[in-house]
mmCIF file of C-alpha atoms and ligand atoms in Angstrom:
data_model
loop_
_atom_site.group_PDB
_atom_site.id
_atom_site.type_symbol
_atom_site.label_atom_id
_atom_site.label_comp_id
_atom_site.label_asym_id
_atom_site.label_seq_id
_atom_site.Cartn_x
_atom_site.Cartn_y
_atom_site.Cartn_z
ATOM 1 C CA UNK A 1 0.000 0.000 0.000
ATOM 2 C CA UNK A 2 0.994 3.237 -0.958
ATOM 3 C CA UNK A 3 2.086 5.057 2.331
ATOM 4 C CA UNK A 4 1.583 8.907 2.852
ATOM 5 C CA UNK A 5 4.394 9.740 5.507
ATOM 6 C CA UNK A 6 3.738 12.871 7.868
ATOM 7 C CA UNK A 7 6.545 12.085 10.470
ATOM 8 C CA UNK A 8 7.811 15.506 12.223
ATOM 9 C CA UNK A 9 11.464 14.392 12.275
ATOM 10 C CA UNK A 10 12.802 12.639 10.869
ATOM 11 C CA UNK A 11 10.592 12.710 7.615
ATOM 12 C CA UNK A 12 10.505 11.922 4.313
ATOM 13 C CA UNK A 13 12.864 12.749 1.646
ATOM 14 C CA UNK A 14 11.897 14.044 -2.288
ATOM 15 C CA UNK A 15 11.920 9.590 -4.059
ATOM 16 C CA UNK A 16 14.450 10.571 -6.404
ATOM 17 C CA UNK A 17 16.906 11.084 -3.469
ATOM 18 C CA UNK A 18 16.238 8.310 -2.141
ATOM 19 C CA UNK A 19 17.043 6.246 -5.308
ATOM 20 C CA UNK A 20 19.968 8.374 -5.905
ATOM 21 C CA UNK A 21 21.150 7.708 -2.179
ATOM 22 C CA UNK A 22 20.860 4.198 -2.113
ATOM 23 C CA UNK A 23 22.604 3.655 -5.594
ATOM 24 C CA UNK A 24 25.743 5.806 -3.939
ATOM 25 C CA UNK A 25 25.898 3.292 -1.151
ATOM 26 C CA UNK A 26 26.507 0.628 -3.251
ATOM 27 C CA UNK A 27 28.046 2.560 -6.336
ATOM 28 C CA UNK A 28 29.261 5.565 -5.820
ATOM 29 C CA UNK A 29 30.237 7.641 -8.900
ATOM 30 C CA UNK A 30 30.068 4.625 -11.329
ATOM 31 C CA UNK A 31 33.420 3.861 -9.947
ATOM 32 C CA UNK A 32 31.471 0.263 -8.141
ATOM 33 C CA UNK A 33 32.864 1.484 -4.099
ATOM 34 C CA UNK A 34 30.637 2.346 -1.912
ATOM 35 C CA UNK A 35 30.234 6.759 -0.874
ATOM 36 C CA UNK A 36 30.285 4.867 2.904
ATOM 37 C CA UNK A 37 33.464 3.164 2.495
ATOM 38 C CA UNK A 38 35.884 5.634 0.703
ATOM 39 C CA UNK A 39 37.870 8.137 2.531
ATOM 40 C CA UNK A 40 36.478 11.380 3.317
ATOM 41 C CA UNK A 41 39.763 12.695 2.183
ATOM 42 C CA UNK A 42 39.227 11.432 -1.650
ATOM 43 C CA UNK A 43 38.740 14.043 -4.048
ATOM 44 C CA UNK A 44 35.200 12.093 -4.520
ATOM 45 C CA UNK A 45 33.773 13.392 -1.724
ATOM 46 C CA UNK A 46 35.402 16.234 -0.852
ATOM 47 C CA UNK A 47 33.048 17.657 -3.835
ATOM 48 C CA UNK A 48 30.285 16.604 -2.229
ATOM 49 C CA UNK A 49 31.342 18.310 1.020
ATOM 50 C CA UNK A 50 32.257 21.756 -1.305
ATOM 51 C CA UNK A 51 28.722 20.943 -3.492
ATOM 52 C CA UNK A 52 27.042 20.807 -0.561
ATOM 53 C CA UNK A 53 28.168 24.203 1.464
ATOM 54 C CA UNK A 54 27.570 26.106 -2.417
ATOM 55 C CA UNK A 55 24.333 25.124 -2.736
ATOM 56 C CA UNK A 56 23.290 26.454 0.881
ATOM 57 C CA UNK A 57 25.062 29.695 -0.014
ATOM 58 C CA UNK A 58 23.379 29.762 -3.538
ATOM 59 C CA UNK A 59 20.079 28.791 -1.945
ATOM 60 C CA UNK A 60 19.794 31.262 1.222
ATOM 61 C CA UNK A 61 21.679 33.916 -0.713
ATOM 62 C CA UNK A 62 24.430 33.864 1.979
ATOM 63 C CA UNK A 63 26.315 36.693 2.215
ATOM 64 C CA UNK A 64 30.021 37.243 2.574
ATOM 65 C CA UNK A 65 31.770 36.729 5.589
ATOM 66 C CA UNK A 66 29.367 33.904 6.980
ATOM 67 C CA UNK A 67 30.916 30.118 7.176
ATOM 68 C CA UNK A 68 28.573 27.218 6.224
ATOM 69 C CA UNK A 69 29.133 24.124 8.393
ATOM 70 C CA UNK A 70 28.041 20.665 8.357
ATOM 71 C CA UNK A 71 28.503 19.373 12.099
ATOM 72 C CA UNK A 72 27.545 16.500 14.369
ATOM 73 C CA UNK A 73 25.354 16.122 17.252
ATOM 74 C CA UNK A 74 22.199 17.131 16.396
ATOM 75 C CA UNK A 75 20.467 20.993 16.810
ATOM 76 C CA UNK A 76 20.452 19.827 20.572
ATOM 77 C CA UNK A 77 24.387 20.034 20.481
ATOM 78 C CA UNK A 78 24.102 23.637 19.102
ATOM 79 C CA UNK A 79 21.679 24.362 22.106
ATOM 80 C CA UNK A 80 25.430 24.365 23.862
ATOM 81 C CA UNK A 81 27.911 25.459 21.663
ATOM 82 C CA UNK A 82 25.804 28.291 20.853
ATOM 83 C CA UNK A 83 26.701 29.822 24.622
ATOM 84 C CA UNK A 84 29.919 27.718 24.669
ATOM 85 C CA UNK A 85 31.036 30.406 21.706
ATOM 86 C CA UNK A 86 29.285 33.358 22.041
ATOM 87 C CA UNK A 87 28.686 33.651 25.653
ATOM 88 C CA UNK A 88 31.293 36.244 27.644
ATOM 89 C CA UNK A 89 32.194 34.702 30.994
ATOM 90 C CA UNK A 90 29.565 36.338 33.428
ATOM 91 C CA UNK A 91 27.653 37.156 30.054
ATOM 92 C CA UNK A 92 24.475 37.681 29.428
ATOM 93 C CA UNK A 93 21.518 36.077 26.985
ATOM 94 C CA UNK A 94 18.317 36.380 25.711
ATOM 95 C CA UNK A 95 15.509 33.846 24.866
ATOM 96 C CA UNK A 96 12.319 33.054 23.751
ATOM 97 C CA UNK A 97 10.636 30.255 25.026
ATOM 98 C CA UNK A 98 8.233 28.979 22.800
ATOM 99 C CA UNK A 99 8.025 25.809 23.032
ATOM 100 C CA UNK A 100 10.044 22.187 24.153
ATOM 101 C CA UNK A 101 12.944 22.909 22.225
ATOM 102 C CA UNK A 102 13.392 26.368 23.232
ATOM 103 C CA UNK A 103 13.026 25.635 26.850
ATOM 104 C CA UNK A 104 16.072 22.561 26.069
ATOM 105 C CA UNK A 105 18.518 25.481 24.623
ATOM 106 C CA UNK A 106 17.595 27.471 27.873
ATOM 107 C CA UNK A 107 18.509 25.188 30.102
ATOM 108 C CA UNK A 108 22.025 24.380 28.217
ATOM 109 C CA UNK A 109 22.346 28.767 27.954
ATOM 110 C CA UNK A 110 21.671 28.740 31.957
ATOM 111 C CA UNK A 111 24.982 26.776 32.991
ATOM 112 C CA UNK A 112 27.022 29.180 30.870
ATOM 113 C CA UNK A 113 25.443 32.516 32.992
ATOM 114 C CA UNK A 114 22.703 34.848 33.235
ATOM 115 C CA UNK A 115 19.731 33.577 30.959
ATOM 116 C CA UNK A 116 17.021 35.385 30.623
ATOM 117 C CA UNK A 117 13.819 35.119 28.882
ATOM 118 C CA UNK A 118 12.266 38.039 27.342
ATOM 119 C CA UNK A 119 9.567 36.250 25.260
ATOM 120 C CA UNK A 120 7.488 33.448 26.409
ATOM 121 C CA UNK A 121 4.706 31.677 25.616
ATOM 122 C CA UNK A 122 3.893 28.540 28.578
ATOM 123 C CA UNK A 123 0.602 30.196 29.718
ATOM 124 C CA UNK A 124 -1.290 29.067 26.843
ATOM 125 C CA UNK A 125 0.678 25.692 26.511
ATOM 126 C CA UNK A 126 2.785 27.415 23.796
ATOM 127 C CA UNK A 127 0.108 28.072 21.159
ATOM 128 C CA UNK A 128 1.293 31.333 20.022
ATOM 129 C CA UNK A 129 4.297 33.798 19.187
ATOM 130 C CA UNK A 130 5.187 35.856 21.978
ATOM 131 C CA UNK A 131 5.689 39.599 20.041
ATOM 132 C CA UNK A 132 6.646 43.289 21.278
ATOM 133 C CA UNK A 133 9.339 41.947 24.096
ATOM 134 C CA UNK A 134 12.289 44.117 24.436
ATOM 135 C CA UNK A 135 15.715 42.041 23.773
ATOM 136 C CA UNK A 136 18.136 43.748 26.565
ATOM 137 C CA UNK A 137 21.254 46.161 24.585
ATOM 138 C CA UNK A 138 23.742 44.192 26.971
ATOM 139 C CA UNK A 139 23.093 40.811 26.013
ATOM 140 C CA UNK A 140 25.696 38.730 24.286
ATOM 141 C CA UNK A 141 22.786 37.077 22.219
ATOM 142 C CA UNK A 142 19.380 36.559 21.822
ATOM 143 C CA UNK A 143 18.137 33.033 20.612
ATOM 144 C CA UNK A 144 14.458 32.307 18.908
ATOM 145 C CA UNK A 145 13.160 29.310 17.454
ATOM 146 C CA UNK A 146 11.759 29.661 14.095
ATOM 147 C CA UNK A 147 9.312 27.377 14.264
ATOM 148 C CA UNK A 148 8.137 25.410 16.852
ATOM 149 C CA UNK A 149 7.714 21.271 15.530
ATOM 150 C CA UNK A 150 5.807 19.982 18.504
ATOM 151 C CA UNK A 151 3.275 23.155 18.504
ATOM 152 C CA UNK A 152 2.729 24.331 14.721
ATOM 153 C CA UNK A 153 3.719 27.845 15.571
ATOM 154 C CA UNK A 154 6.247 29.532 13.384
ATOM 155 C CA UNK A 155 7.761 32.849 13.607
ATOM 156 C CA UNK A 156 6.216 35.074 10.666
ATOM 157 C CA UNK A 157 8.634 38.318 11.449
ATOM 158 C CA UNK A 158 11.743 38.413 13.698
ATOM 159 C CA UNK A 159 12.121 40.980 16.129
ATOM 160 C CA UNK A 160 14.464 43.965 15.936
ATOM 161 C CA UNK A 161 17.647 42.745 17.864
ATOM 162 C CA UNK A 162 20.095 45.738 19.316
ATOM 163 C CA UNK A 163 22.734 42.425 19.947
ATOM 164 C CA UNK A 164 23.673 39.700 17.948
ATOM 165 C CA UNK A 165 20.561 37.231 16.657
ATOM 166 C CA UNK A 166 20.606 33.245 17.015
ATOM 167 C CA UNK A 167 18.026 31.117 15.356
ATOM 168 C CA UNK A 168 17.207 27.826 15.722
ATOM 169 C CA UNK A 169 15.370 27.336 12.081
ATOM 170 C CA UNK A 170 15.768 23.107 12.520
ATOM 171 C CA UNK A 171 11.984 22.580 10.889
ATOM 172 C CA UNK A 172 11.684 25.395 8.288
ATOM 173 C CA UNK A 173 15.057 26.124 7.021
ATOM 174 C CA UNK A 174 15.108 26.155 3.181
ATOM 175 C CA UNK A 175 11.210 26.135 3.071
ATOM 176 C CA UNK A 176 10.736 30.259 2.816
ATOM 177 C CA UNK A 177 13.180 33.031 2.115
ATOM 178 C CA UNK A 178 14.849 34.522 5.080
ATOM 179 C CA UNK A 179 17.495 37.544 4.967
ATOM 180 C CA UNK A 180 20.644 35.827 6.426
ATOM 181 C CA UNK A 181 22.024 39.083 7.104
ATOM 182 C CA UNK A 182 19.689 39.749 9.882
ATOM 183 C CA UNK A 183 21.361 36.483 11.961
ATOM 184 C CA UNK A 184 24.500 36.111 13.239
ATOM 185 C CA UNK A 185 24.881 32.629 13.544
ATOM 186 C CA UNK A 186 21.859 29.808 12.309
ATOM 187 C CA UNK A 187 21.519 26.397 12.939
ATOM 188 C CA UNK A 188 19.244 23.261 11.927
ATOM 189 C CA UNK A 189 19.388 19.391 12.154
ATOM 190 C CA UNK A 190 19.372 17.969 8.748
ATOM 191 C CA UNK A 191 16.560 15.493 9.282
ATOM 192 C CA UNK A 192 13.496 18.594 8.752
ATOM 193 C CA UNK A 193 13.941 19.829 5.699
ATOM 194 C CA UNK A 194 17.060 18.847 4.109
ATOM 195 C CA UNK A 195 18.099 15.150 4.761
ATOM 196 C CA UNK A 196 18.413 12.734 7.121
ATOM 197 C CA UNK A 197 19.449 12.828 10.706
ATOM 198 C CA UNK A 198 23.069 12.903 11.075
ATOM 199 C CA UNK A 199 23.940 16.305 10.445
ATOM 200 C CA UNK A 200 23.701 19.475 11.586
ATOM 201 C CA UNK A 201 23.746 22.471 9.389
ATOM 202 C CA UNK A 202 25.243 25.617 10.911
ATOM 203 C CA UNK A 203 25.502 29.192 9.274
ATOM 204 C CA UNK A 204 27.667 31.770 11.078
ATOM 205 C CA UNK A 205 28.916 35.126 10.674
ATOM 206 C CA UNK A 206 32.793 34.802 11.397
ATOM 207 C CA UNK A 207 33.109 37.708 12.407
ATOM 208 C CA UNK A 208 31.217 37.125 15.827
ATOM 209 C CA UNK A 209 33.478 34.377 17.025
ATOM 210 C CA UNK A 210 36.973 34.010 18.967
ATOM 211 C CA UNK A 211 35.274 36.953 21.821
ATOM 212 C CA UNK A 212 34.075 35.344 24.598
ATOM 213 C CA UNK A 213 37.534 35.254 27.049
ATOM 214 C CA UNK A 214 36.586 31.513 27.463
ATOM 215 C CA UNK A 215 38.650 28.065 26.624
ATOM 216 C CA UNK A 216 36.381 26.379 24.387
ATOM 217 C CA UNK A 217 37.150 22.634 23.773
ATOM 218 C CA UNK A 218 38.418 21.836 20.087
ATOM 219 C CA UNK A 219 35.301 20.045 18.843
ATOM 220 C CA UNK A 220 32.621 22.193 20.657
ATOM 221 C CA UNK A 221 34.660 25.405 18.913
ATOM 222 C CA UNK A 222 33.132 26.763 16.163
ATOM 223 C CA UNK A 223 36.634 28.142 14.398
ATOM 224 C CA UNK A 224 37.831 24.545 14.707
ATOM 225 C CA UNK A 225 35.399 23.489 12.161
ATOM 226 C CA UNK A 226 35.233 26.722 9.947
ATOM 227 C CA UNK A 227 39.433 26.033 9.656
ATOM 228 C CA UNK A 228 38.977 22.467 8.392
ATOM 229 C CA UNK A 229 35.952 23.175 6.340
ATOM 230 C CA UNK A 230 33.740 20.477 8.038
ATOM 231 C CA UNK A 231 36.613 18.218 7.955
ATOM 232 C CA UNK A 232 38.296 18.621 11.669
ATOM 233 C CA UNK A 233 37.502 14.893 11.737
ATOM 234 C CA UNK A 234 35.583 12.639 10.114
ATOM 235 C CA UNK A 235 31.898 14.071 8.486
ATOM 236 C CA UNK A 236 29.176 11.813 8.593
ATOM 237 C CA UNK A 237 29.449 11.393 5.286
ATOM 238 C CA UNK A 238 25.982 9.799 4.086
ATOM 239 C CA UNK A 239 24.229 12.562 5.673
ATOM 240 C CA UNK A 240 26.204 14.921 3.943
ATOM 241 C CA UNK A 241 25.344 13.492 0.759
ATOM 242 C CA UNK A 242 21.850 13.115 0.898
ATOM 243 C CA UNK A 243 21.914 16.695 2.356
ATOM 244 C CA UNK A 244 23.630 17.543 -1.083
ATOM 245 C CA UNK A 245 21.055 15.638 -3.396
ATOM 246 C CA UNK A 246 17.914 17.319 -0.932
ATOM 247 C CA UNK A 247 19.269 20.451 -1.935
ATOM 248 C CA UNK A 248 19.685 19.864 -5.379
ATOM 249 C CA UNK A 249 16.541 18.846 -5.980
ATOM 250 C CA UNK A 250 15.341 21.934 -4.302
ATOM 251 C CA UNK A 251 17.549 24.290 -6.807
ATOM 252 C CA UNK A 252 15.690 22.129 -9.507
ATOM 253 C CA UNK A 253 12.923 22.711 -8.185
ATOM 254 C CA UNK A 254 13.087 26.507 -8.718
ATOM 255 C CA UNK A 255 14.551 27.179 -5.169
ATOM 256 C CA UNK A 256 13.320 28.354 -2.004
ATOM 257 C CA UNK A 257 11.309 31.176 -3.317
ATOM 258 C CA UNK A 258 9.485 28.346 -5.571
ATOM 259 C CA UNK A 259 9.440 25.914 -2.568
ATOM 260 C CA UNK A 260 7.275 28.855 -0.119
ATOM 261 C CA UNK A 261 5.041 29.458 -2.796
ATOM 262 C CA UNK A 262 4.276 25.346 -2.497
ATOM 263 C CA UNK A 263 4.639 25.154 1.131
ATOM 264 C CA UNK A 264 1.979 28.256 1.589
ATOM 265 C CA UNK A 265 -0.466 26.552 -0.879
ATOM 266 C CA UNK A 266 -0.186 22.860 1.030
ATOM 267 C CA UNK A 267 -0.517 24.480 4.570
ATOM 268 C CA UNK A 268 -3.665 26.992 2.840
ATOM 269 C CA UNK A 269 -5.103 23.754 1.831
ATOM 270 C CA UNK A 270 -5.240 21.763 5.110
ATOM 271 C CA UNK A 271 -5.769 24.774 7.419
ATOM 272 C CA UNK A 272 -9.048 25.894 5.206
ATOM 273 C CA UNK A 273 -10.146 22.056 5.823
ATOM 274 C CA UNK A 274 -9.337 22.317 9.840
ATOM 275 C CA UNK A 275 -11.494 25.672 9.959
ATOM 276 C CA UNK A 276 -14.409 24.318 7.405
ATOM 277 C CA UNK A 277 -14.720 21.233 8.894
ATOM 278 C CA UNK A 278 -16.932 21.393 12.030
ATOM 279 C CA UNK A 279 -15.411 18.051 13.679
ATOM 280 C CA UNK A 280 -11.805 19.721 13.918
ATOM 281 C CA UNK A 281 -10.186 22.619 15.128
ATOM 282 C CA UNK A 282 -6.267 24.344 15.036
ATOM 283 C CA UNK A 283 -4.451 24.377 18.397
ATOM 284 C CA UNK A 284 -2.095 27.325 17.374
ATOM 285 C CA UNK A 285 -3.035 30.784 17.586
ATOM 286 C CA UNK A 286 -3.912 31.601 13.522
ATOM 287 C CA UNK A 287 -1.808 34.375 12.537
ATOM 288 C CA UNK A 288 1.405 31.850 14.481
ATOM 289 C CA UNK A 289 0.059 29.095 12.521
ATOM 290 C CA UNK A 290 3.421 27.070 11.301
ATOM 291 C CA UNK A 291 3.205 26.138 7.818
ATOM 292 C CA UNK A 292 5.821 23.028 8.337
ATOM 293 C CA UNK A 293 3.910 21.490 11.482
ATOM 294 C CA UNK A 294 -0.067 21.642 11.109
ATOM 295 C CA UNK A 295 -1.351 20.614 14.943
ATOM 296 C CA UNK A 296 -5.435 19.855 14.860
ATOM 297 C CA UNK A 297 -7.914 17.863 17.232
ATOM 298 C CA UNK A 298 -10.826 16.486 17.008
ATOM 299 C CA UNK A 299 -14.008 18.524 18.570
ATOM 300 C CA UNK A 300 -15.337 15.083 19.600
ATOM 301 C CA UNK A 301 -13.379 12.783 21.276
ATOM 302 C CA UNK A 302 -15.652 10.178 20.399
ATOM 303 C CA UNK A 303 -14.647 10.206 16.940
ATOM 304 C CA UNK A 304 -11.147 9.591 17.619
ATOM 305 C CA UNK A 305 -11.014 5.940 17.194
ATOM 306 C CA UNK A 306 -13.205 6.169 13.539
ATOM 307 C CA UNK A 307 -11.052 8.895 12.339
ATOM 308 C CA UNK A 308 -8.080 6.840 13.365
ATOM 309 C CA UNK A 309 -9.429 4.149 11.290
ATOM 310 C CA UNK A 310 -9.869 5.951 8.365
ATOM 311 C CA UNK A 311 -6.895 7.413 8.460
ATOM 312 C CA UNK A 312 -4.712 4.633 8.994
ATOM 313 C CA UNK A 313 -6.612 2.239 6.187
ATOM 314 C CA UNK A 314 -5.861 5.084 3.486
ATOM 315 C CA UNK A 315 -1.893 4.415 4.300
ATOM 316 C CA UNK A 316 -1.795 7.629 6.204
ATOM 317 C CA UNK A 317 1.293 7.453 9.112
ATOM 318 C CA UNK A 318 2.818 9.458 11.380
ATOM 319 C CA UNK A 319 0.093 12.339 12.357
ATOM 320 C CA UNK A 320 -0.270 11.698 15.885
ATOM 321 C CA UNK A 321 0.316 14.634 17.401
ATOM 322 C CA UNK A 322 3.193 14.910 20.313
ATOM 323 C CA UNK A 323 2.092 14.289 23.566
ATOM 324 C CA UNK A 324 2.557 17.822 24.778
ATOM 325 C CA UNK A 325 -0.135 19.035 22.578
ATOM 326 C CA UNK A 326 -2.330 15.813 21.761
ATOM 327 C CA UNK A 327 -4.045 15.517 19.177
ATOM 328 C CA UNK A 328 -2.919 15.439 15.777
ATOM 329 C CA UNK A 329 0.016 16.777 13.558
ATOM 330 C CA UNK A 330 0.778 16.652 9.852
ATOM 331 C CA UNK A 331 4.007 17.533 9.289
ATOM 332 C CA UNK A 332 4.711 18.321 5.537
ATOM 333 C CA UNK A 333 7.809 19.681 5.187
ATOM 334 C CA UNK A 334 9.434 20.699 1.384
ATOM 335 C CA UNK A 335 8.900 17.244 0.371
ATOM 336 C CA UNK A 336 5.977 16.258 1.069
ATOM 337 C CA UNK A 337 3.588 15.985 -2.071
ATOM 338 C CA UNK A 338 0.187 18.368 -2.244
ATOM 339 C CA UNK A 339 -1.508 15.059 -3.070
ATOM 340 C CA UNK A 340 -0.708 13.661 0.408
ATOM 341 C CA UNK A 341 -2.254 16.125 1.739
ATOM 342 C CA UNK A 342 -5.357 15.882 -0.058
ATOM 343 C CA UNK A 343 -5.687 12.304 1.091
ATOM 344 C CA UNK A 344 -6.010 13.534 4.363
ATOM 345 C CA UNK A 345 -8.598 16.338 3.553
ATOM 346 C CA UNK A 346 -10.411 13.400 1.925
ATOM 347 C CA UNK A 347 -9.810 11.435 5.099
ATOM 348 C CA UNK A 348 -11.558 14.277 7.093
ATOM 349 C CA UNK A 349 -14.251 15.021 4.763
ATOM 350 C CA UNK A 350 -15.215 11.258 5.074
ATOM 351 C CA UNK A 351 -15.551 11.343 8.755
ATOM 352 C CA UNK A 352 -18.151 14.539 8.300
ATOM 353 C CA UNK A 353 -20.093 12.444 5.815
HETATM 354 C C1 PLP B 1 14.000 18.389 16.042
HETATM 355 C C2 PLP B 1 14.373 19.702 16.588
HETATM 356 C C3 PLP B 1 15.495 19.861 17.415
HETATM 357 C C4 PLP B 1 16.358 18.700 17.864
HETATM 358 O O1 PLP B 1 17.116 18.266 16.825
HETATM 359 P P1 PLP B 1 18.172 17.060 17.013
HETATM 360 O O2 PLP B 1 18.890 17.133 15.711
HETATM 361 O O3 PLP B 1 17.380 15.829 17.213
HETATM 362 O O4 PLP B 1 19.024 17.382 18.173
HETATM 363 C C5 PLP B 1 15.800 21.129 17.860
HETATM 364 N N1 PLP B 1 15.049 22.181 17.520
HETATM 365 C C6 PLP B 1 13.960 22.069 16.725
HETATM 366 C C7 PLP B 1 13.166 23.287 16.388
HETATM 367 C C8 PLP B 1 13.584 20.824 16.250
HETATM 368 O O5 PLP B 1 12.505 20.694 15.479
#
């Protein structure tokens, strides 16, 4: 049965990557050795480690004097290094807590020094964008999530920021244009939007490191891996790749500008079906609504295990919705098809009837 995949994370991947991935694990290049068995030092893939870090730059428009990085450890590592680098010694941050992974990078920020939060959003069980906070001039940094996977909010604007800005953008980089020039220093897991888990994509202005007074350790240092291009030790290399064919795919695709024009008419699509349909209704706050991470319930709780049914016979998986929220979430990230998602308005409209 034909299978209609909204996992949050990781999720699915455009089918042509796939096919192109799992060819380079057996035969890489036409030259019949695996891409997980050569050196990461071969010329082979060094090009896919140089491919990869141009298309982010050509995609996102990155501007001079910012160093693309492909790392390990997940976003959650970055929830340290970010204070690890940029935090002075009896420093100073900024947060916004909107949500479970916000509230993770806060508590990493909060054994570096003073951490405070000028945004937050855990009175209404994080259903909304906290706006019009004041980030504090003598902050180091001030860190926002971009969009918020387990709650379907997403950041529409980004706040004026009198210090330097830090965004966590793991579930909607590459799926709408953003001016790079407005961050200092970005950061996203791969396994989102642009391949699978493994890697860690991280965009920073150079410019902003090397200031903090503090003895960093060599693999948690940002320089480190901006001096060996990605290379300090070995890359996860398959992740790398598949990040590389994600994004080409997307430049085929006619790039991110093409890609939020798609993403806007998927979310349209689903959200006019939650607010139509009488037996479901939105848990985020409408003008926060995320357009990677579409959270609904039912109005009836009764109707939870024939919906379920429904949904689950049409090969519909991964739309439970996190237990924070309950409920249900479709997560359809850049590669998820518009016809998926009218299988599920389908599904919805069946359960009215
Ligand atoms: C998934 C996610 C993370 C955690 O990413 P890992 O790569 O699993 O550490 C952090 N932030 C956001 C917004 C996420 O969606």
């Amino acid at each position: 049965m034909k299978k209609h995949n909204f996992s949050a994370g990781p999720c699915i991947l455009p089918k042509e990557v796939l096919i192109k991935a799992a060819d380079a694990v057996m035969n890489f290049n036409n030259d019949n050795l695996s891409l997980i068995e050569i050196s990461h030092r071969s010329k082979p893939f060094v090009e896919v480690m140089e491919k990869a870090q141009i298309l982010v730059k050509e995609l996102l428009d990155v501007p001079e004097g910012y160093s693309v990085l492909f790392l390990q450890g997940g976003a959650s590592l970055e929830f340290l290094m970010v204070p690890y680098n940029l935090m002075r010694d009896g420093g100073k941050a900024a947060y916004t807590n909107t949500g479970t992974w916000a509230k993770k990078a806060i508590a990493e920020a909060k054994k570096f020094g003073d951490t405070i939060v000028v945004g937050n959003s855990a009175d209404k069980n994080y259903n909304y964008i906290p706006k019009g906070y004041k980030i504090p001039e003598d902050a180091d940094y001030f860190h926002c999530t971009s969009n918020n996977t387990i709650y379907g909010t997403q950041m529409k604007e980004f706040p004026y920021c009198p210090t330097l800005m830090v965004c966590d953008m793991s579930s909607d980089i590459f799926s709408r244009k953003i001016e790079i020039s407005h961050f200092d220093l970005i950061y996203a897991g791969a396994q989102k939007n642009m391949g699978p888990a493994g890697t860690t994509l991280v965009i920073v202005k150079d410019e902003i490191l090397g200031k903090t007074g503090r003895n960093i350790p060599t693999m948690l240092d940002y320089t480190t891996h901006i001096k060996k291009e990605s290379m300090f030790n070995t890359p996860p290399v398959f992740a790398v790749y598949v990040s590389m064919l994600t994004l080409q795919w997307l430049k085929a695709l006619g790039g991110v500008e093409q890609i939020e024009k798609m993403n806007q008419e998927k979310s349209d699509l689903l959200y006019n079906e939650i607010d139509r349909n009488p037996l479901f209704t939105g848990t985020a706050k409408k003008e926060d609504r995320s357009n990677m991470n579409v959270c609904f319930l039912l109005t009836d709780e009764n109707k939870k295990d024939a919906f379920d049914k429904l949904w689950n016979e049409t090969g519909i998986r991964g739309i439970k919705g996190h237990r924070s929220v309950g409920g249900y979430r479709a997560s359809i990230y850049n590669s998820m098809p518009i016809e998926s998602i009218q299988v599920l308005i389908d599904v919805m409209q069946k359960l009215e009837e």
